[in-house]
């Protein structure tokens, strides 16, 4: 494809950006709160890959709003200098996002947060202190000081965060701003704080230093809608206070829309972003699940924006631009928008990536530094799921002679089953990519090959990696009440999720019971499927909430919303378990001591922790010079851990 726009340079204030590809600001928690070598490496590798502009994660401008990067960090200037030196050879522009969380924030001294009015945030934090005029002036000044510090440190621009329910948007929002002074009431009054911040920032820096703002409709009734964002942008333009406008979507009341999962389509934010960018005369940025330069180029040619955010895409593969320029688009590792490693990882402590083990580990696992092994080895890998394929890919890259055995007639393992769930077909994209890569690197793939220890040893391997996966454990044991196995599990209408999805969705009747003893997406997806197909589903789980292990990945609310609109019905029973499965109904009881009751259940699906297939590993133990076990065979978990273990096991050879 001939790119007409996305690879063209663009000027923002005095900064020439080499192409229209942007990594929008996103929290990482890499580096433990400072501009560390790890965080610098994360950005530098993506600069090396050809990104045109990176907007660094939020910099807190004031102690009443803590974040990973903070204005009161004395090491920040030295960190900035080191970062700019690291990215300089690649021409990537660097802007810093300036931020105050308002009532969504945590203060340095533990005092209540500051906000326009005493309106609590949706996350349940302390009731905020309504800001006095002196507090407002203090925050306005802190934004200006932050901008000046960024210019002095050698960055190319700043973006003031006026979206996602943070302080500037809180002043704009009639839902949150209940003031009766000059900062509340009419739109002009509610916009006063934003204008004062932007005037102060503009005055604090030179005309060549880029100053922009991030805006977003918040998707709440009575909140900051598209028209209000247009009005805000026009006020800023009228005073020449912005050199660019970055448009996003959502706030903490609509969190899943801020970072849309795989159920969202390419450019899902365009319908709400384009009406705003259409009224903006300075360069504009939009985002929303763009994964390829073809998609980005199309959006620019459509007039939807001047630059395109491809943030998660570059978390998955930092080399999208360089690979595309080289005509190697088929080698780009796809983002599957599962949100497990990026958003979910962030809440767990540090950003990562489900499909890219390098992310967050750049100093240790830079894939440009995989190198060639000193002595090529014969490596046998048993199992062609994600862990096995990643091991095969890395071992082949290292120059080893790799044989991969897979018992099934196709590669992919359990990801092929997961992809059968509603809206989850995109999860298989990483399996397709890995399959193409191992064939490209010359791996000897032997499908429909169930091998035993003798057949493996007959290959005379120097190293064996066992990636045989796991199987459903249909023993009726529930983690909450292990001494009381479910009675009646041998009935033909009792299925595992694998049975349900691989046997033609052979569920019966109009009612179903789904047991979730795992807390991940598996049972949620099964319920979604059954409800879509007209079943009345009772969802039984010992956990205190629905699918808690994917709450941070923003998966739970979208599936609940889909089921609420589906043909069947959905009933959620938390802190409950199954006692007995009958022919037509199921006996349910609390996990604690309490009375049982029956619900209709003509089909029952049990989602419990799988059993690892470790027999082959145990048989080979002591018979191979090098033996490793990875993925679900090691311990049934998620695809991120499977790919990571396959990667590091092969890299060590």
PDB file of C-alpha atoms in Angstrom, residues 17-176:
ATOM      1  CA  UNK A  17       7.130  15.447  13.989  1.00  0.00           C
ATOM      2  CA  UNK A  18       8.556  12.947  11.454  1.00  0.00           C
ATOM      3  CA  UNK A  19       5.309  11.020  10.935  1.00  0.00           C
ATOM      4  CA  UNK A  20       1.698  10.973  12.130  1.00  0.00           C
ATOM      5  CA  UNK A  21       2.003   7.978  14.488  1.00  0.00           C
ATOM      6  CA  UNK A  22       1.489   8.825  18.166  1.00  0.00           C
ATOM      7  CA  UNK A  23       1.873   6.971  21.406  1.00  0.00           C
ATOM      8  CA  UNK A  24      -0.628   8.777  23.601  1.00  0.00           C
ATOM      9  CA  UNK A  25       0.034   9.247  27.302  1.00  0.00           C
ATOM     10  CA  UNK A  26      -0.481   6.070  29.306  1.00  0.00           C
ATOM     11  CA  UNK A  27       0.508   5.113  32.821  1.00  0.00           C
ATOM     12  CA  UNK A  28       3.182   2.402  33.090  1.00  0.00           C
ATOM     13  CA  UNK A  29       4.476   2.241  36.679  1.00  0.00           C
ATOM     14  CA  UNK A  30       7.743   1.189  35.086  1.00  0.00           C
ATOM     15  CA  UNK A  31      10.587   2.581  37.131  1.00  0.00           C
ATOM     16  CA  UNK A  32       8.803   2.831  40.463  1.00  0.00           C
ATOM     17  CA  UNK A  33       7.865   6.502  40.249  1.00  0.00           C
ATOM     18  CA  UNK A  34      10.929   8.048  38.611  1.00  0.00           C
ATOM     19  CA  UNK A  35      12.293   8.487  35.091  1.00  0.00           C
ATOM     20  CA  UNK A  36      14.432   5.382  35.561  1.00  0.00           C
ATOM     21  CA  UNK A  37      16.622   3.453  33.129  1.00  0.00           C
ATOM     22  CA  UNK A  38      13.808   0.909  32.735  1.00  0.00           C
ATOM     23  CA  UNK A  39      11.266   3.573  31.796  1.00  0.00           C
ATOM     24  CA  UNK A  40      13.728   5.259  29.445  1.00  0.00           C
ATOM     25  CA  UNK A  41      14.394   1.927  27.727  1.00  0.00           C
ATOM     26  CA  UNK A  42      10.652   1.382  27.293  1.00  0.00           C
ATOM     27  CA  UNK A  43      10.362   4.669  25.408  1.00  0.00           C
ATOM     28  CA  UNK A  44      13.700   4.447  23.578  1.00  0.00           C
ATOM     29  CA  UNK A  45      12.925   1.083  22.005  1.00  0.00           C
ATOM     30  CA  UNK A  46       9.721   2.528  20.554  1.00  0.00           C
ATOM     31  CA  UNK A  47      11.627   5.565  19.309  1.00  0.00           C
ATOM     32  CA  UNK A  48      13.985   3.139  17.583  1.00  0.00           C
ATOM     33  CA  UNK A  49      10.939   1.495  16.024  1.00  0.00           C
ATOM     34  CA  UNK A  50       9.959   4.715  14.277  1.00  0.00           C
ATOM     35  CA  UNK A  51       7.162   6.333  16.307  1.00  0.00           C
ATOM     36  CA  UNK A  52       6.723   9.993  15.382  1.00  0.00           C
ATOM     37  CA  UNK A  53       5.481  11.376  18.701  1.00  0.00           C
ATOM     38  CA  UNK A  54       5.348  10.011  22.238  1.00  0.00           C
ATOM     39  CA  UNK A  55       3.387  11.769  24.960  1.00  0.00           C
ATOM     40  CA  UNK A  56       4.803  10.729  28.315  1.00  0.00           C
ATOM     41  CA  UNK A  57       2.579   9.447  31.073  1.00  0.00           C
ATOM     42  CA  UNK A  58       0.965  11.863  33.465  1.00  0.00           C
ATOM     43  CA  UNK A  59       3.207  14.262  35.358  1.00  0.00           C
ATOM     44  CA  UNK A  60       1.508  15.392  38.550  1.00  0.00           C
ATOM     45  CA  UNK A  61       1.797  19.154  38.885  1.00  0.00           C
ATOM     46  CA  UNK A  62       0.979  19.314  42.603  1.00  0.00           C
ATOM     47  CA  UNK A  63       1.321  17.211  45.813  1.00  0.00           C
ATOM     48  CA  UNK A  64      -2.488  16.950  46.077  1.00  0.00           C
ATOM     49  CA  UNK A  65      -2.421  14.553  43.117  1.00  0.00           C
ATOM     50  CA  UNK A  66       0.226  11.837  43.228  1.00  0.00           C
ATOM     51  CA  UNK A  67       1.247   9.893  40.117  1.00  0.00           C
ATOM     52  CA  UNK A  68       4.208   7.917  38.769  1.00  0.00           C
ATOM     53  CA  UNK A  69       5.981  11.112  37.645  1.00  0.00           C
ATOM     54  CA  UNK A  70       5.764  14.097  39.984  1.00  0.00           C
ATOM     55  CA  UNK A  71       6.886  17.710  39.849  1.00  0.00           C
ATOM     56  CA  UNK A  72       8.385  17.374  43.325  1.00  0.00           C
ATOM     57  CA  UNK A  73      10.812  14.632  42.174  1.00  0.00           C
ATOM     58  CA  UNK A  74      14.305  16.132  42.394  1.00  0.00           C
ATOM     59  CA  UNK A  75      15.691  13.522  39.960  1.00  0.00           C
ATOM     60  CA  UNK A  76      13.229  14.360  37.183  1.00  0.00           C
ATOM     61  CA  UNK A  77      15.459  16.801  35.280  1.00  0.00           C
ATOM     62  CA  UNK A  78      18.341  14.340  35.101  1.00  0.00           C
ATOM     63  CA  UNK A  79      15.905  11.642  33.999  1.00  0.00           C
ATOM     64  CA  UNK A  80      14.511  13.841  31.261  1.00  0.00           C
ATOM     65  CA  UNK A  81      18.025  14.614  30.026  1.00  0.00           C
ATOM     66  CA  UNK A  82      18.868  10.931  29.846  1.00  0.00           C
ATOM     67  CA  UNK A  83      15.609  10.130  28.065  1.00  0.00           C
ATOM     68  CA  UNK A  84      16.075  12.838  25.436  1.00  0.00           C
ATOM     69  CA  UNK A  85      19.632  11.688  24.789  1.00  0.00           C
ATOM     70  CA  UNK A  86      18.408   8.108  24.331  1.00  0.00           C
ATOM     71  CA  UNK A  87      15.696   8.991  21.797  1.00  0.00           C
ATOM     72  CA  UNK A  88      17.613  11.725  19.956  1.00  0.00           C
ATOM     73  CA  UNK A  89      19.120   9.448  17.255  1.00  0.00           C
ATOM     74  CA  UNK A  90      15.655   8.387  16.111  1.00  0.00           C
ATOM     75  CA  UNK A  91      13.967  11.787  15.697  1.00  0.00           C
ATOM     76  CA  UNK A  92      10.939  11.004  17.852  1.00  0.00           C
ATOM     77  CA  UNK A  93       9.238  14.048  19.348  1.00  0.00           C
ATOM     78  CA  UNK A  94       8.499  13.906  23.075  1.00  0.00           C
ATOM     79  CA  UNK A  95       5.680  15.758  24.836  1.00  0.00           C
ATOM     80  CA  UNK A  96       4.808  15.516  28.525  1.00  0.00           C
ATOM     81  CA  UNK A  97       1.219  15.222  29.739  1.00  0.00           C
ATOM     82  CA  UNK A  98       0.477  17.542  32.688  1.00  0.00           C
ATOM     83  CA  UNK A  99      -2.142  16.331  35.129  1.00  0.00           C
ATOM     84  CA  UNK A 100      -4.113  16.895  38.254  1.00  0.00           C
ATOM     85  CA  UNK A 101      -6.613  14.201  39.205  1.00  0.00           C
ATOM     86  CA  UNK A 102      -8.951  16.343  41.287  1.00  0.00           C
ATOM     87  CA  UNK A 103     -11.350  14.128  43.244  1.00  0.00           C
ATOM     88  CA  UNK A 104      -9.875  11.026  41.550  1.00  0.00           C
ATOM     89  CA  UNK A 105      -6.492  11.654  43.145  1.00  0.00           C
ATOM     90  CA  UNK A 106      -4.474  10.593  46.167  1.00  0.00           C
ATOM     91  CA  UNK A 107      -2.647  13.309  48.061  1.00  0.00           C
ATOM     92  CA  UNK A 108       0.944  13.189  49.228  1.00  0.00           C
ATOM     93  CA  UNK A 109       0.076  13.832  52.887  1.00  0.00           C
ATOM     94  CA  UNK A 110      -3.040  11.636  53.008  1.00  0.00           C
ATOM     95  CA  UNK A 111      -5.422  14.590  53.254  1.00  0.00           C
ATOM     96  CA  UNK A 112      -8.646  14.621  51.204  1.00  0.00           C
ATOM     97  CA  UNK A 113      -8.227  15.423  47.502  1.00  0.00           C
ATOM     98  CA  UNK A 114      -9.029  18.808  45.975  1.00  0.00           C
ATOM     99  CA  UNK A 115     -11.921  19.282  43.540  1.00  0.00           C
ATOM    100  CA  UNK A 116     -14.369  21.929  42.326  1.00  0.00           C
ATOM    101  CA  UNK A 117     -17.118  20.742  44.686  1.00  0.00           C
ATOM    102  CA  UNK A 118     -17.650  18.141  47.429  1.00  0.00           C
ATOM    103  CA  UNK A 119     -18.716  15.426  44.974  1.00  0.00           C
ATOM    104  CA  UNK A 120     -17.235  11.954  45.527  1.00  0.00           C
ATOM    105  CA  UNK A 121     -15.528  10.116  42.707  1.00  0.00           C
ATOM    106  CA  UNK A 122     -16.889   6.851  41.236  1.00  0.00           C
ATOM    107  CA  UNK A 123     -14.029   4.830  42.754  1.00  0.00           C
ATOM    108  CA  UNK A 124     -15.120   5.547  46.306  1.00  0.00           C
ATOM    109  CA  UNK A 125     -12.241   7.738  47.475  1.00  0.00           C
ATOM    110  CA  UNK A 126     -12.514  10.339  50.253  1.00  0.00           C
ATOM    111  CA  UNK A 127     -14.959  13.181  49.772  1.00  0.00           C
ATOM    112  CA  UNK A 128     -12.902  16.011  48.237  1.00  0.00           C
ATOM    113  CA  UNK A 129     -12.310  19.485  49.597  1.00  0.00           C
ATOM    114  CA  UNK A 130     -13.997  22.198  47.483  1.00  0.00           C
ATOM    115  CA  UNK A 131     -11.227  24.418  46.147  1.00  0.00           C
ATOM    116  CA  UNK A 132     -10.958  28.000  47.333  1.00  0.00           C
ATOM    117  CA  UNK A 133      -9.781  30.767  45.023  1.00  0.00           C
ATOM    118  CA  UNK A 134      -6.323  30.500  46.590  1.00  0.00           C
ATOM    119  CA  UNK A 135      -6.250  26.751  45.872  1.00  0.00           C
ATOM    120  CA  UNK A 136      -7.308  27.411  42.282  1.00  0.00           C
ATOM    121  CA  UNK A 137      -4.551  29.978  41.821  1.00  0.00           C
ATOM    122  CA  UNK A 138      -2.021  27.561  43.324  1.00  0.00           C
ATOM    123  CA  UNK A 139      -2.941  24.793  40.896  1.00  0.00           C
ATOM    124  CA  UNK A 140      -2.936  27.161  37.906  1.00  0.00           C
ATOM    125  CA  UNK A 141       0.577  28.254  38.841  1.00  0.00           C
ATOM    126  CA  UNK A 142       1.707  24.652  39.288  1.00  0.00           C
ATOM    127  CA  UNK A 143       0.655  23.799  35.712  1.00  0.00           C
ATOM    128  CA  UNK A 144       2.690  26.752  34.434  1.00  0.00           C
ATOM    129  CA  UNK A 145       5.766  25.751  36.448  1.00  0.00           C
ATOM    130  CA  UNK A 146       5.512  22.200  35.153  1.00  0.00           C
ATOM    131  CA  UNK A 147       5.388  23.363  31.545  1.00  0.00           C
ATOM    132  CA  UNK A 148       8.397  25.636  32.029  1.00  0.00           C
ATOM    133  CA  UNK A 149      10.344  22.804  33.637  1.00  0.00           C
ATOM    134  CA  UNK A 150       9.580  20.491  30.716  1.00  0.00           C
ATOM    135  CA  UNK A 151      10.803  23.045  28.165  1.00  0.00           C
ATOM    136  CA  UNK A 152      13.976  23.685  30.163  1.00  0.00           C
ATOM    137  CA  UNK A 153      14.573  19.916  30.295  1.00  0.00           C
ATOM    138  CA  UNK A 154      14.615  19.734  26.493  1.00  0.00           C
ATOM    139  CA  UNK A 155      11.206  18.201  25.770  1.00  0.00           C
ATOM    140  CA  UNK A 156       9.321  19.392  22.702  1.00  0.00           C
ATOM    141  CA  UNK A 157       5.907  20.124  24.190  1.00  0.00           C
ATOM    142  CA  UNK A 158       3.265  19.489  26.823  1.00  0.00           C
ATOM    143  CA  UNK A 159      -0.301  18.245  26.794  1.00  0.00           C
ATOM    144  CA  UNK A 160      -2.630  19.436  29.554  1.00  0.00           C
ATOM    145  CA  UNK A 161      -4.980  16.646  30.604  1.00  0.00           C
ATOM    146  CA  UNK A 162      -8.502  17.995  30.302  1.00  0.00           C
ATOM    147  CA  UNK A 163     -10.242  14.634  29.846  1.00  0.00           C
ATOM    148  CA  UNK A 164     -11.113  11.333  31.569  1.00  0.00           C
ATOM    149  CA  UNK A 165     -12.754  12.923  34.599  1.00  0.00           C
ATOM    150  CA  UNK A 166      -9.659  14.684  35.919  1.00  0.00           C
ATOM    151  CA  UNK A 167      -9.561  18.172  37.404  1.00  0.00           C
ATOM    152  CA  UNK A 168     -10.039  20.344  34.321  1.00  0.00           C
ATOM    153  CA  UNK A 169     -12.942  18.192  33.138  1.00  0.00           C
ATOM    154  CA  UNK A 170     -14.410  18.177  36.658  1.00  0.00           C
ATOM    155  CA  UNK A 171     -14.685  21.953  36.488  1.00  0.00           C
ATOM    156  CA  UNK A 172     -16.376  21.637  33.071  1.00  0.00           C
ATOM    157  CA  UNK A 173     -18.850  18.968  34.173  1.00  0.00           C
ATOM    158  CA  UNK A 174     -22.286  20.030  35.502  1.00  0.00           C
ATOM    159  CA  UNK A 175     -22.377  16.656  37.290  1.00  0.00           C
ATOM    160  CA  UNK A 176     -19.367  17.508  39.421  1.00  0.00           C
TER     161      UNK A 176
END
